[in-house]
Every structure is written in C-alpha cells, then in structure tokens.
C-alpha cells in the first residue's frame, strides 16, 4: 500500500471511542487505514505524532463565511483553529435567493455580518450563488442553509405584514428549492429583517417543508433576554407540531441570569419530545449588527427607509425612547448590556474612528447621550456598523456549555476588530474547557466539534477518523493548544496546531497557512421526500 501521508503514533480522539494510540494513513482525499504499527511500504511523508492529539476536522455549526471567500478564500482564522467544514447562512440571513432588483439593499444589510463579497453578485437563486461560491475555491468545505429572511424578502420584500395564500405557497416553494440545491438546515433570524415580522403560523408552514425534507430548523429565537423561555418554547412547539428536528443557534441568556435553571429544565423536557440540539460559542459576549439595537418598527422597509427614519427628528426621538424604556416582548439589547457593554467591532470608512470604543465613551467624547451616539453612528456609516455586546457572566456560559445537547458554533464575523471567537472558539472549547479545566472530557469536546455535528448535518463522509472517510484531520499539541485571542487583541491564532487537512490537503502547517484551497461547496444534497402544495 502506498500512501501520501502517515501520521505515526498519535493519541487518536475521534469523538466516539476512548482515546487510543494509533497510526493513520492518508491517500488522496481519504483515510486509507487506521491501526497500530501500520506497515506502509511506500509513503511520501511521515509525521512523528508522539505526544500529539489527532482529531477529525472540526465543524463550525454557525459560520458567517458566506461572502468572505470571495475576498479572503484562505479563511485563515477558521483553518488556524482546526475548522474544516462550516455551516453557512445562519440567522435566516443569506446572499440568495435574492431578487436582482433587491441586491443593493440585501448587500447593504448583510455587509456588517458577512462583508460585501464580490464587486458583482452574479446570482439570484441559491444554486447560482453556490456555483459562484464554489468558483472562489475556499480552503474549507462550506455547507449551505436556506434562510427564512432571504426567502421572505424575495417574496414579500421588507414589509411588516403577513403573506397571503399565494405568497406563502411561493415561500414554501423557495424552501424546497433551497433544499434541492443542497441546503441542510432551514435557518431563522427572528431579530433580523424581515424575519422578525413573521408570525408563528408562517414559521410553522415553512417548518413543514423542513420536516418533509428531513432538515433541522435552526432558529435565532425572537428574544434571548427576558423573553428567552417563551421564544425557545415557540420553536419547540413548532417542531412538535410539524415533526421537524430543532437545532437552536447560539443558545444564550442576555442578562437575566435568573432564567438559567428554567432554561436547562426546558431543554431537558423538550428533548424527550423532539429531536433537539443547540450550538454555543464559549463566550459571554455576542457580536451582531448595531441595527439590532433599534426597535422592530424602525427597521420596516429595509435600509433606505431605516436611514430616512434615523434622519427624521420625530422618528429618531421615538427610537431613542424605545431603546431607553423598551417595548413589550422586544429583546432590548441596549438595556440588557448598557452603553459600557457595547463595543464597536466594525464601522464603515466614515466612522472608522469608532472601532474598539464603547457607546458610552463615544457619547462622552461627542457630548451626546450614548443612545444618540449610536443613532449618529448608524447614520454616518450608513448602517455599516457591527458591535460586540457583553451580556453574560462566565459562570452562566459554562453552565450552558455543560449541557449534553450542546454543539459548537463560532458565530465568527470577519471585521476590523472581530470578536475573539473568530480566532479562538475551538481552542477555548477543547484546549481550555476540556484539556485544562476538565469541564467536559476530551472525547466529549471532540464529539461536539466533529462527529455529532456531522451527524446533525447528515455529513456521513466526515466527522470521524475511519478508513474510507474523508481525510479532514486536525493534529495538535495538547500541551500548547489554548485560546489566546482576547477582546482587546482578538486577531491571535491559537498555538499548538501542527497540521490541518481538508480532504487530505494541508491548509495549515506548523503555525502558518499553506495557501492551498481544497474546499468548496458540499454538493451532495438531502433527499426531499415528496412535494407539498
């Protein structure tokens, strides 16, 4: 047997079995053999892996990499921490499907989370977009979702109204077409335009399509603050009534730590009735668009109308009032985090001076109330502003992390001053929480990062170290692997990653990217079990 690579004497952690010492041989894009003291007469490269940990390639269950490959296809912050596969289009947000007449507005709205992408968007359907994405030759494998916000905007625009019978039928058809193009989840963003305007019956109708196709619902729920329990229960109920499986995005509690025990009990009860998982990034701060601070009514109609309202004195005053005092049922991030807990991660060129500063400090420097400072910033940067919002203690994060239903999603957003999760998520989960602090076992951490995530997405060709599976592998030094990215210095890759392989090709080696880009869109689709009206 001739092979391209032999990894000799590694501590093998495949997520399913106890740790064991093993050799792994790679030929082409597959794992050729796994065993002890493998006899390989012809081999191009041998790595002495004594003292090193070998894992399946890590799977990011919440990735904002939909447009970054057109600009930076190496995706270095992701491969540097061992991510080899990424699930795209979370939060209901996606570059496609899109009406060609609405590309400008869609691009402007997504810019803060996904970047601008290529100069021209030469697509309208999800399939056309995936063709373009594949042509960018990314380093990682990219798995699409079909986004509810994108589907709703395609059919209804950004209006705050319910669909009529024909429009709902068109939305259902768009979900089916997304699954046929390769989408492996139906994602929802209930704080984003225009998904926030959907009533439960609309969500349930689309969930029926997901249930038929066998793809999970993947919601960013309506309210992660004081309305968290009711918001989770909404989707648990939808899953129960439709038979769909449910995967909750970035489960967290914004403020309101007193809800923790009830949240964990809710997860336990729900998991006995439905197929349920969730992902988490292991930090007590989030990162999203600054427009998430605005009350829902202020966002109706899309970016041009939002800017017009921000420039209207009366409507601006109404926004400031609602941000300061809240609205029934609305997730008020400003009140939950406070101006000292909101830091600008990215802003358009006109307000690049705001990057790295809190709303409180910006307001103080400008002699404005912090709410007014936030509204000024949105106007000056034409809504192109991203924030890091500090919302929870480390104790709350760890309590959720210990739950056995948890998987891992970085929610990493590429920006001028990113959240440290873009660089440090896997090293914090495996390096800090498992290897050093023993919050969970190493096997459990690896399973969350690989085999269980692969099972959730029906990626049967990866997620484990087995003969015949895809050679997505991460070789690391367990004594050195730990997160070093911080909020003050977030762009720091974790030490200790020796080699990362995507389909047998090295994308990271001894602390540096190789420049090779063997990834692409995962095309094998989930079979759709029939059509629905």
Short mmCIF file of C-alpha atoms in Angstrom, two decimals:
data_model
loop_
_atom_site.label_atom_id
_atom_site.label_comp_id
_atom_site.label_asym_id
_atom_site.label_seq_id
_atom_site.Cartn_x
_atom_site.Cartn_y
_atom_site.Cartn_z
CA UNK A 1 0.00 0.00 0.00
CA UNK A 2 1.38 3.41 -0.99
CA UNK A 3 0.05 6.49 0.79
CA UNK A 4 0.63 10.21 0.70
CA UNK A 5 0.87 10.75 4.46
CA UNK A 6 1.42 8.56 7.51
CA UNK A 7 0.71 10.05 10.93
CA UNK A 8 2.60 7.75 13.28
CA UNK A 9 1.80 7.18 16.96
CA UNK A 10 -0.81 9.89 17.61
CA UNK A 11 -3.23 9.94 20.50
CA UNK A 12 -6.44 9.44 18.49
CA UNK A 13 -9.61 11.24 19.62
CA UNK A 14 -12.40 10.54 17.16
CA UNK A 15 -15.31 11.51 19.40
CA UNK A 16 -16.87 8.05 19.53
CA UNK A 17 -14.29 5.93 21.35
CA UNK A 18 -11.82 6.21 24.23
CA UNK A 19 -8.52 7.86 23.43
CA UNK A 20 -6.02 5.41 21.96
CA UNK A 21 -2.64 5.44 20.31
CA UNK A 22 -2.87 4.84 16.56
CA UNK A 23 -1.33 5.39 13.15
CA UNK A 24 -3.42 6.99 10.40
CA UNK A 25 -2.59 6.75 6.70
CA UNK A 26 -3.96 9.17 4.11
CA UNK A 27 -4.19 8.53 0.39
CA UNK A 28 -5.61 11.27 -1.81
CA UNK A 29 -8.62 12.80 -0.09
CA UNK A 30 -9.44 9.74 2.04
CA UNK A 31 -8.27 7.98 5.17
CA UNK A 32 -6.62 4.84 3.83
CA UNK A 33 -6.01 2.99 7.10
CA UNK A 34 -6.20 3.36 10.88
CA UNK A 35 -4.35 0.99 13.16
CA UNK A 36 -1.40 0.25 15.41
CA UNK A 37 2.09 -0.04 13.87
CA UNK A 38 0.79 0.17 10.31
CA UNK A 39 3.09 -1.35 7.71
CA UNK A 40 3.28 1.08 4.81
CA UNK A 41 5.99 0.25 2.23
CA UNK A 42 5.61 3.47 0.25
CA UNK A 43 4.83 6.81 1.83
CA UNK A 44 5.56 10.35 0.68
CA UNK A 45 5.57 11.95 4.17
CA UNK A 46 5.69 10.64 7.72
CA UNK A 47 4.78 12.73 10.76
CA UNK A 48 6.04 11.52 14.12
CA UNK A 49 2.97 12.33 16.23
CA UNK A 50 4.19 11.06 19.57
CA UNK A 51 2.59 13.25 22.23
CA UNK A 52 0.18 14.86 19.75
CA UNK A 53 -3.61 14.62 19.60
CA UNK A 54 -5.28 13.68 16.30
CA UNK A 55 -8.91 14.65 15.79
CA UNK A 56 -11.41 14.70 12.94
CA UNK A 57 -11.69 18.08 11.25
CA UNK A 58 -13.83 20.44 13.31
CA UNK A 59 -17.27 21.52 12.06
CA UNK A 60 -18.49 25.08 12.68
CA UNK A 61 -22.25 24.93 13.20
CA UNK A 62 -22.67 28.71 12.91
CA UNK A 63 -20.41 30.40 10.35
CA UNK A 64 -20.66 33.84 8.75
CA UNK A 65 -18.42 32.84 5.83
CA UNK A 66 -20.96 33.27 3.04
CA UNK A 67 -19.15 36.13 1.30
CA UNK A 68 -15.67 36.16 2.84
CA UNK A 69 -14.31 33.50 0.42
CA UNK A 70 -14.72 35.95 -2.46
CA UNK A 71 -12.30 38.31 -0.64
CA UNK A 72 -10.15 36.01 1.50
CA UNK A 73 -10.65 32.42 0.28
CA UNK A 74 -7.98 31.04 2.61
CA UNK A 75 -10.29 31.70 5.60
CA UNK A 76 -7.18 31.67 7.78
CA UNK A 77 -8.85 32.42 11.16
CA UNK A 78 -11.02 29.34 10.71
CA UNK A 79 -8.43 26.80 9.49
CA UNK A 80 -5.93 28.08 12.07
CA UNK A 81 -8.16 26.69 14.82
CA UNK A 82 -8.99 23.44 13.01
CA UNK A 83 -12.31 24.18 11.34
CA UNK A 84 -12.50 22.22 8.08
CA UNK A 85 -16.27 22.41 7.46
CA UNK A 86 -18.56 25.40 8.05
CA UNK A 87 -22.35 25.67 8.10
CA UNK A 88 -23.37 28.85 6.26
CA UNK A 89 -26.40 31.16 6.30
CA UNK A 90 -27.39 31.07 9.96
CA UNK A 91 -29.86 33.57 11.45
CA UNK A 92 -32.08 33.36 8.36
CA UNK A 93 -29.61 35.59 6.52
CA UNK A 94 -28.12 34.70 3.14
CA UNK A 95 -26.99 36.29 -0.12
CA UNK A 96 -29.51 34.11 -2.01
CA UNK A 97 -32.17 33.65 -3.10
CA UNK A 98 -32.46 37.33 -3.97
CA UNK A 99 -34.45 39.44 -6.41
CA UNK A 100 -31.92 41.11 -8.76
CA UNK A 101 -33.68 44.42 -8.08
CA UNK A 102 -33.03 43.98 -4.37
CA UNK A 103 -29.34 43.08 -4.49
CA UNK A 104 -28.18 46.54 -3.41
CA UNK A 105 -30.35 46.55 -0.28
CA UNK A 106 -29.55 42.92 0.58
CA UNK A 107 -25.84 43.58 0.20
CA UNK A 108 -26.03 46.70 2.38
CA UNK A 109 -27.93 44.86 5.10
CA UNK A 110 -25.61 41.85 5.16
CA UNK A 111 -22.38 43.83 4.99
CA UNK A 112 -21.96 44.10 8.75
CA UNK A 113 -22.21 40.33 9.30
CA UNK A 114 -20.98 38.82 6.06
CA UNK A 115 -18.93 41.54 4.36
CA UNK A 116 -19.61 42.86 0.88
CA UNK A 117 -18.44 39.89 -1.14
CA UNK A 118 -17.55 40.24 -4.81
CA UNK A 119 -17.99 43.50 -6.69
CA UNK A 120 -20.83 41.94 -8.67
CA UNK A 121 -23.36 39.46 -7.37
CA UNK A 122 -23.87 37.26 -10.41
CA UNK A 123 -26.65 35.20 -8.90
CA UNK A 124 -30.30 35.24 -7.93
CA UNK A 125 -31.05 31.64 -6.91
CA UNK A 126 -29.30 29.74 -4.14
CA UNK A 127 -27.93 27.29 -6.69
CA UNK A 128 -26.40 30.10 -8.77
CA UNK A 129 -24.82 31.61 -5.65
CA UNK A 130 -23.36 28.24 -4.67
CA UNK A 131 -21.81 27.91 -8.14
CA UNK A 132 -20.12 31.29 -7.65
CA UNK A 133 -19.01 30.39 -4.14
CA UNK A 134 -17.51 27.14 -5.35
CA UNK A 135 -15.65 29.10 -8.01
CA UNK A 136 -13.95 31.18 -5.30
CA UNK A 137 -12.07 27.99 -4.28
CA UNK A 138 -12.30 28.34 -0.49
CA UNK A 139 -9.98 26.48 1.87
CA UNK A 140 -12.79 24.93 3.91
CA UNK A 141 -15.85 22.90 2.96
CA UNK A 142 -18.97 25.10 3.02
CA UNK A 143 -22.42 23.69 3.77
CA UNK A 144 -25.41 25.88 2.82
CA UNK A 145 -28.65 26.54 4.68
CA UNK A 146 -31.81 28.10 3.26
CA UNK A 147 -32.50 31.34 5.14
CA UNK A 148 -36.04 32.37 6.09
CA UNK A 149 -35.17 36.08 5.99
CA UNK A 150 -33.87 35.70 2.43
CA UNK A 151 -36.94 33.73 1.36
CA UNK A 152 -39.35 36.20 2.97
CA UNK A 153 -37.63 39.20 1.41
CA UNK A 154 -37.66 37.51 -2.00
CA UNK A 155 -41.44 37.08 -1.81
CA UNK A 156 -42.66 39.97 0.40
CA UNK A 157 -39.83 42.48 0.43
CA UNK A 158 -39.01 44.03 3.79
CA UNK A 159 -42.61 44.79 4.72
CA UNK A 160 -44.18 44.14 8.10
CA UNK A 161 -47.19 42.08 7.05
CA UNK A 162 -48.36 38.51 6.78
CA UNK A 163 -48.14 36.66 3.46
CA UNK A 164 -51.31 35.85 1.58
CA UNK A 165 -52.06 32.30 0.43
CA UNK A 166 -50.16 32.64 -2.86
CA UNK A 167 -47.17 34.30 -1.17
CA UNK A 168 -46.94 31.61 1.48
CA UNK A 169 -47.06 29.00 -1.26
CA UNK A 170 -44.17 30.80 -3.00
CA UNK A 171 -42.18 30.85 0.23
CA UNK A 172 -42.70 27.13 0.72
CA UNK A 173 -41.57 26.51 -2.84
CA UNK A 174 -38.43 28.59 -2.24
CA UNK A 175 -37.60 26.46 0.82
CA UNK A 176 -38.00 23.28 -1.24
CA UNK A 177 -35.79 24.70 -3.98
CA UNK A 178 -33.17 25.60 -1.37
CA UNK A 179 -33.10 22.05 -0.03
CA UNK A 180 -32.87 20.68 -3.57
CA UNK A 181 -29.87 22.98 -4.17
CA UNK A 182 -28.12 21.48 -1.13
CA UNK A 183 -29.34 23.33 1.97
CA UNK A 184 -29.05 21.18 5.09
CA UNK A 185 -30.95 23.38 7.54
CA UNK A 186 -33.77 25.92 7.42
CA UNK A 187 -32.47 28.88 9.40
CA UNK A 188 -34.44 31.68 11.02
CA UNK A 189 -33.36 35.07 12.37
CA UNK A 190 -36.18 36.41 14.49
CA UNK A 191 -34.39 39.67 15.32
CA UNK A 192 -33.37 40.38 11.71
CA UNK A 193 -35.15 41.86 8.72
CA UNK A 194 -37.63 40.78 7.56
CA UNK A 195 -37.85 37.53 9.53
CA UNK A 196 -38.79 39.43 12.70
CA UNK A 197 -42.19 40.19 11.19
CA UNK A 198 -43.22 36.55 10.73
CA UNK A 199 -45.97 35.12 12.93
CA UNK A 200 -45.79 31.59 14.28
CA UNK A 201 -48.17 30.19 11.66
CA UNK A 202 -45.83 31.33 8.87
CA UNK A 203 -42.86 29.70 10.58
CA UNK A 204 -44.84 26.52 11.08
CA UNK A 205 -45.83 26.33 7.41
CA UNK A 206 -42.19 26.52 6.34
CA UNK A 207 -41.18 24.08 9.06
CA UNK A 208 -43.50 21.54 7.44
CA UNK A 209 -41.27 21.70 4.36
CA UNK A 210 -38.18 21.15 6.50
CA UNK A 211 -39.82 18.18 8.21
CA UNK A 212 -40.64 16.54 4.86
CA UNK A 213 -37.05 17.12 3.69
CA UNK A 214 -35.54 15.89 6.96
CA UNK A 215 -33.54 19.06 7.58
CA UNK A 216 -33.43 20.71 11.04
CA UNK A 217 -34.95 24.05 11.91
CA UNK A 218 -32.13 26.35 13.03
CA UNK A 219 -33.51 29.49 14.68
CA UNK A 220 -32.02 32.55 16.24
CA UNK A 221 -35.04 32.87 18.51
CA UNK A 222 -37.07 36.07 18.94
CA UNK A 223 -35.79 37.08 22.33
CA UNK A 224 -32.65 35.90 24.15
CA UNK A 225 -33.20 38.24 27.11
CA UNK A 226 -36.26 38.35 29.38
CA UNK A 227 -38.41 36.61 26.75
CA UNK A 228 -35.98 33.73 26.19
CA UNK A 229 -38.10 30.90 27.58
CA UNK A 230 -41.17 31.86 25.57
CA UNK A 231 -39.03 32.25 22.43
CA UNK A 232 -37.49 28.80 22.80
CA UNK A 233 -40.93 27.34 23.54
CA UNK A 234 -42.25 28.84 20.29
CA UNK A 235 -39.86 26.75 18.21
CA UNK A 236 -40.18 23.68 20.42
CA UNK A 237 -43.91 23.83 19.75
CA UNK A 238 -43.36 24.26 16.00
CA UNK A 239 -41.07 21.23 15.98
CA UNK A 240 -43.60 19.15 17.93
CA UNK A 241 -46.49 20.05 15.64
CA UNK A 242 -44.60 19.54 12.37
CA UNK A 243 -42.27 16.67 13.25
CA UNK A 244 -39.20 18.71 12.32
CA UNK A 245 -35.98 18.41 14.28
CA UNK A 246 -34.72 21.55 16.04
CA UNK A 247 -31.24 22.99 16.42
CA UNK A 248 -31.16 26.29 18.33
CA UNK A 249 -28.50 28.76 17.25
CA UNK A 250 -26.03 30.23 19.78
CA UNK A 251 -28.09 29.45 22.88
CA UNK A 252 -27.51 32.15 25.47
CA UNK A 253 -29.11 34.33 28.13
CA UNK A 254 -28.73 38.08 27.59
CA UNK A 255 -28.74 39.40 31.15
CA UNK A 256 -31.47 37.67 33.19
CA UNK A 257 -29.16 35.03 34.66
CA UNK A 258 -32.03 34.01 36.94
CA UNK A 259 -33.56 32.21 33.93
CA UNK A 260 -30.72 29.67 33.78
CA UNK A 261 -32.25 26.81 35.75
CA UNK A 262 -35.59 27.13 33.96
CA UNK A 263 -33.83 27.19 30.59
CA UNK A 264 -31.91 24.00 31.32
CA UNK A 265 -35.07 22.30 32.57
CA UNK A 266 -36.89 23.39 29.41
CA UNK A 267 -34.17 21.82 27.26
CA UNK A 268 -34.38 18.56 29.19
CA UNK A 269 -38.17 18.40 28.91
CA UNK A 270 -38.20 19.31 25.22
CA UNK A 271 -35.53 16.76 24.31
CA UNK A 272 -37.83 13.98 25.49
CA UNK A 273 -40.44 15.08 22.95
CA UNK A 274 -38.45 16.29 19.92
CA UNK A 275 -35.07 15.80 18.25
CA UNK A 276 -33.23 18.74 19.82
CA UNK A 277 -29.68 20.14 19.84
CA UNK A 278 -28.15 23.60 20.11
CA UNK A 279 -24.85 25.28 19.45
CA UNK A 280 -22.93 27.69 21.65
CA UNK A 281 -19.88 29.87 21.34
CA UNK A 282 -17.97 29.78 24.64
CA UNK A 283 -18.01 33.50 25.45
CA UNK A 284 -20.20 35.86 27.45
CA UNK A 285 -20.41 38.45 24.68
CA UNK A 286 -22.05 38.39 21.27
CA UNK A 287 -21.41 40.19 18.02
CA UNK A 288 -24.03 41.45 15.61
CA UNK A 289 -25.16 44.49 13.65
CA UNK A 290 -25.69 47.71 15.59
CA UNK A 291 -29.12 47.96 13.97
CA UNK A 292 -30.16 45.17 16.36
CA UNK A 293 -30.40 47.93 18.99
CA UNK A 294 -33.28 49.56 17.09
CA UNK A 295 -36.92 48.72 17.86
CA UNK A 296 -38.55 46.45 15.26
CA UNK A 297 -40.85 49.12 13.82
CA UNK A 298 -37.80 51.24 12.92
CA UNK A 299 -36.46 48.53 10.58
CA UNK A 300 -39.54 48.08 8.37
CA UNK A 301 -38.99 48.59 4.67
CA UNK A 302 -35.27 47.93 4.53
CA UNK A 303 -32.10 50.00 4.70
CA UNK A 304 -33.18 53.16 2.78
CA UNK A 305 -36.26 53.61 4.96
CA UNK A 306 -34.29 52.92 8.14
CA UNK A 307 -31.85 55.68 7.24
CA UNK A 308 -34.71 58.03 6.41
CA UNK A 309 -36.24 57.40 9.84
CA UNK A 310 -32.88 57.96 11.55
CA UNK A 311 -32.70 61.37 9.87
CA UNK A 312 -36.26 62.32 10.88
CA UNK A 313 -36.27 64.15 14.21
CA UNK A 314 -39.60 62.78 15.48
CA UNK A 315 -38.95 59.17 14.49
CA UNK A 316 -35.44 59.33 15.87
CA UNK A 317 -36.81 60.55 19.20
CA UNK A 318 -39.27 57.63 19.22
CA UNK A 319 -36.42 55.18 18.60
CA UNK A 320 -34.41 56.67 21.45
CA UNK A 321 -37.40 56.40 23.77
CA UNK A 322 -37.98 52.73 22.95
CA UNK A 323 -34.28 51.89 23.30
CA UNK A 324 -34.25 53.55 26.71
CA UNK A 325 -37.51 52.15 28.06
CA UNK A 326 -38.23 49.03 26.00
CA UNK A 327 -41.29 47.54 24.28
CA UNK A 328 -43.39 44.53 25.32
CA UNK A 329 -41.83 41.31 24.02
CA UNK A 330 -38.89 43.03 22.32
CA UNK A 331 -35.32 41.92 23.02
CA UNK A 332 -33.78 45.22 24.09
CA UNK A 333 -30.04 44.60 23.82
CA UNK A 334 -29.19 48.19 24.71
CA UNK A 335 -30.88 47.96 28.10
CA UNK A 336 -29.58 44.44 28.76
CA UNK A 337 -25.92 45.29 28.07
CA UNK A 338 -25.74 49.01 28.76
CA UNK A 339 -23.59 51.53 26.84
CA UNK A 340 -20.43 50.39 28.64
CA UNK A 341 -21.06 46.82 27.49
CA UNK A 342 -21.40 47.60 23.77
CA UNK A 343 -18.13 47.93 21.82
CA UNK A 344 -17.88 48.82 18.13
CA UNK A 345 -16.19 45.99 16.19
CA UNK A 346 -16.54 47.42 12.70
CA UNK A 347 -17.80 50.63 11.10
CA UNK A 348 -17.84 51.98 7.58
CA UNK A 349 -14.98 54.25 6.45
CA UNK A 350 -16.73 57.44 7.55
CA UNK A 351 -16.73 56.28 11.18
CA UNK A 352 -13.71 54.00 11.44
CA UNK A 353 -12.72 56.16 14.43
CA UNK A 354 -15.39 54.37 16.49
CA UNK A 355 -13.83 50.90 16.19
CA UNK A 356 -12.78 49.49 19.55
CA UNK A 357 -14.71 52.08 21.59
CA UNK A 358 -17.81 51.67 23.76
CA UNK A 359 -21.02 53.57 23.08
CA UNK A 360 -20.51 55.23 26.45
CA UNK A 361 -17.06 56.55 25.51
CA UNK A 362 -18.23 57.67 22.06
CA UNK A 363 -21.13 59.54 23.62
CA UNK A 364 -18.90 61.13 26.23
CA UNK A 365 -16.41 62.33 23.60
CA UNK A 366 -19.18 63.80 21.45
CA UNK A 367 -21.14 65.12 24.44
CA UNK A 368 -24.16 63.09 23.42
CA UNK A 369 -26.29 60.60 25.28
CA UNK A 370 -24.98 57.10 24.31
CA UNK A 371 -28.25 56.31 22.54
CA UNK A 372 -27.87 59.43 20.40
CA UNK A 373 -24.27 58.46 19.77
CA UNK A 374 -25.43 55.06 18.49
CA UNK A 375 -28.01 56.65 16.18
CA UNK A 376 -25.45 59.14 14.86
CA UNK A 377 -23.04 56.29 14.18
CA UNK A 378 -25.63 54.38 12.16
CA UNK A 379 -26.37 57.45 10.04
CA UNK A 380 -22.74 58.39 9.47
CA UNK A 381 -21.74 54.83 8.49
CA UNK A 382 -24.96 54.20 6.54
CA UNK A 383 -25.82 51.29 8.86
CA UNK A 384 -22.49 49.51 8.27
CA UNK A 385 -21.69 49.01 11.95
CA UNK A 386 -21.06 45.84 13.96
CA UNK A 387 -20.92 45.64 17.75
CA UNK A 388 -19.65 43.30 20.45
CA UNK A 389 -22.24 43.16 23.22
CA UNK A 390 -21.24 41.87 26.66
CA UNK A 391 -24.28 40.15 28.16
CA UNK A 392 -23.42 37.21 30.46
CA UNK A 393 -21.02 36.01 33.13
CA UNK A 394 -18.52 33.22 32.57
CA UNK A 395 -20.46 31.13 35.11
CA UNK A 396 -23.63 31.31 33.01
CA UNK A 397 -21.71 30.44 29.83
CA UNK A 398 -20.15 27.39 31.48
CA UNK A 399 -23.45 26.17 32.91
CA UNK A 400 -24.99 26.11 29.43
CA UNK A 401 -21.80 24.63 27.99
CA UNK A 402 -22.02 21.59 30.27
CA UNK A 403 -25.39 20.57 28.84
CA UNK A 404 -25.09 17.33 26.81
CA UNK A 405 -27.12 18.67 23.86
CA UNK A 406 -24.52 21.33 23.08
CA UNK A 407 -22.57 21.52 19.82
CA UNK A 408 -20.15 24.29 18.81
CA UNK A 409 -20.66 27.28 16.53
CA UNK A 410 -18.14 30.09 16.35
CA UNK A 411 -20.56 32.73 15.03
CA UNK A 412 -17.29 34.31 13.90
CA UNK A 413 -17.69 37.56 11.97
CA UNK A 414 -14.83 38.88 9.87
CA UNK A 415 -14.27 42.54 10.74
CA UNK A 416 -11.64 45.16 11.54
CA UNK A 417 -11.75 44.32 15.25
CA UNK A 418 -13.54 40.96 15.47
CA UNK A 419 -14.94 39.14 18.43
CA UNK A 420 -12.23 36.74 19.71
CA UNK A 421 -14.48 33.79 18.83
CA UNK A 422 -13.45 34.23 15.17
CA UNK A 423 -9.95 33.03 16.17
CA UNK A 424 -10.38 31.19 19.46
CA UNK A 425 -13.57 29.13 19.62
CA UNK A 426 -12.20 25.59 19.23
CA UNK A 427 -9.16 26.30 21.39
CA UNK A 428 -11.42 27.56 24.14
CA UNK A 429 -13.72 24.51 23.91
CA UNK A 430 -11.07 21.80 23.58
CA UNK A 431 -7.93 23.49 24.87
CA UNK A 432 -9.28 25.42 27.85
CA UNK A 433 -12.59 23.84 28.89
CA UNK A 434 -11.66 20.18 28.19
CA UNK A 435 -7.89 19.66 28.24
CA UNK A 436 -7.11 22.06 31.07
CA UNK A 437 -10.20 22.67 33.17
CA UNK A 438 -11.94 19.30 32.64
CA UNK A 439 -15.42 20.85 32.44
CA UNK A 440 -16.12 18.07 29.95
CA UNK A 441 -13.95 15.21 28.73
CA UNK A 442 -11.66 15.47 25.72
CA UNK A 443 -13.75 12.84 23.93
CA UNK A 444 -16.91 14.86 24.59
CA UNK A 445 -15.34 18.08 23.31
CA UNK A 446 -14.12 16.38 20.13
CA UNK A 447 -17.52 14.75 19.56
CA UNK A 448 -19.25 18.13 19.78
CA UNK A 449 -16.75 19.59 17.34
CA UNK A 450 -16.89 16.73 14.85
CA UNK A 451 -18.91 13.51 14.92
CA UNK A 452 -22.13 14.84 16.45
CA UNK A 453 -22.07 17.91 14.26
CA UNK A 454 -21.55 15.71 11.18
CA UNK A 455 -24.45 13.51 12.22
CA UNK A 456 -26.68 16.54 12.73
CA UNK A 457 -25.99 17.71 9.17
CA UNK A 458 -26.03 14.22 7.62
CA UNK A 459 -22.41 14.60 6.57
CA UNK A 460 -21.74 10.89 6.54
CA UNK A 461 -18.38 11.20 4.78
CA UNK A 462 -16.63 13.07 7.62
CA UNK A 463 -16.59 13.75 11.36
CA UNK A 464 -14.70 10.62 12.38
CA UNK A 465 -11.28 9.05 11.83
CA UNK A 466 -12.30 5.91 9.95
CA UNK A 467 -10.95 4.10 6.91
CA UNK A 468 -12.73 5.29 3.77
CA UNK A 469 -13.93 8.60 5.21
CA UNK A 470 -12.80 12.00 4.02
CA UNK A 471 -9.36 12.95 5.34
CA UNK A 472 -10.40 16.05 7.25
CA UNK A 473 -7.96 15.93 10.18
CA UNK A 474 -6.53 18.16 12.91
CA UNK A 475 -3.21 17.29 14.54
CA UNK A 476 -2.40 19.38 17.61
CA UNK A 477 -0.16 19.61 20.64
CA UNK A 478 -2.47 19.29 23.68
CA UNK A 479 0.08 20.98 25.94
CA UNK A 480 0.08 24.15 23.81
CA UNK A 481 -3.42 24.33 22.33
CA UNK A 482 -5.41 27.06 24.07
CA UNK A 483 -7.23 30.24 23.09
CA UNK A 484 -5.11 33.38 23.21
CA UNK A 485 -7.45 35.77 21.36
CA UNK A 486 -8.91 38.42 23.66
CA UNK A 487 -11.40 41.26 23.27
CA UNK A 488 -8.51 43.74 23.28
CA UNK A 489 -6.31 41.66 20.94
CA UNK A 490 -8.70 39.36 19.08
CA UNK A 491 -6.68 38.53 15.97
CA UNK A 492 -4.47 35.86 17.55
CA UNK A 493 -4.39 32.30 16.29
CA UNK A 494 -4.14 29.57 18.93
CA UNK A 495 -0.75 27.91 19.39
CA UNK A 496 -0.28 24.19 19.07
CA UNK A 497 -1.95 23.38 15.73
CA UNK A 498 0.58 21.21 13.88
CA UNK A 499 -1.38 20.28 10.75
CA UNK A 500 -4.90 20.76 9.40
CA UNK A 501 -6.01 18.68 6.42
CA UNK A 502 -9.08 19.33 4.28
CA UNK A 503 -9.70 16.33 2.07
CA UNK A 504 -6.13 15.18 2.57
CA UNK A 505 -4.64 18.54 1.55
CA UNK A 506 -2.77 20.57 4.19
CA UNK A 507 -4.30 24.03 4.68
CA UNK A 508 -2.37 24.84 7.89
CA UNK A 509 1.08 23.55 8.82
CA UNK A 510 3.33 24.41 11.78
CA UNK A 511 1.76 27.77 12.55
CA UNK A 512 1.14 29.07 9.03
CA UNK A 513 -1.41 28.75 6.24
CA UNK A 514 -0.20 26.75 3.26
CA UNK A 515 -2.14 28.80 0.73
CA UNK A 516 -3.82 25.67 -0.63
CA UNK A 517 -7.60 25.82 -1.09
CA UNK A 518 -9.07 22.32 -1.44
CA UNK A 519 -12.50 23.11 -0.02
CA UNK A 520 -15.70 24.13 -1.76
CA UNK A 521 -19.45 23.80 -1.50
CA UNK A 522 -20.72 20.47 -0.18
CA UNK A 523 -22.97 19.45 -3.04
CA UNK A 524 -24.41 16.11 -2.00
CA UNK A 525 -27.99 17.01 -1.20
CA UNK A 526 -30.55 15.77 1.30
CA UNK A 527 -33.28 13.83 -0.49
CA UNK A 528 -36.66 15.55 -0.46
CA UNK A 529 -39.40 13.06 0.35
CA UNK A 530 -42.10 14.40 -1.94
CA UNK A 531 -43.67 17.73 -2.86
CA UNK A 532 -46.11 19.83 -0.87
CA UNK A 533 -48.57 22.44 -2.02
#
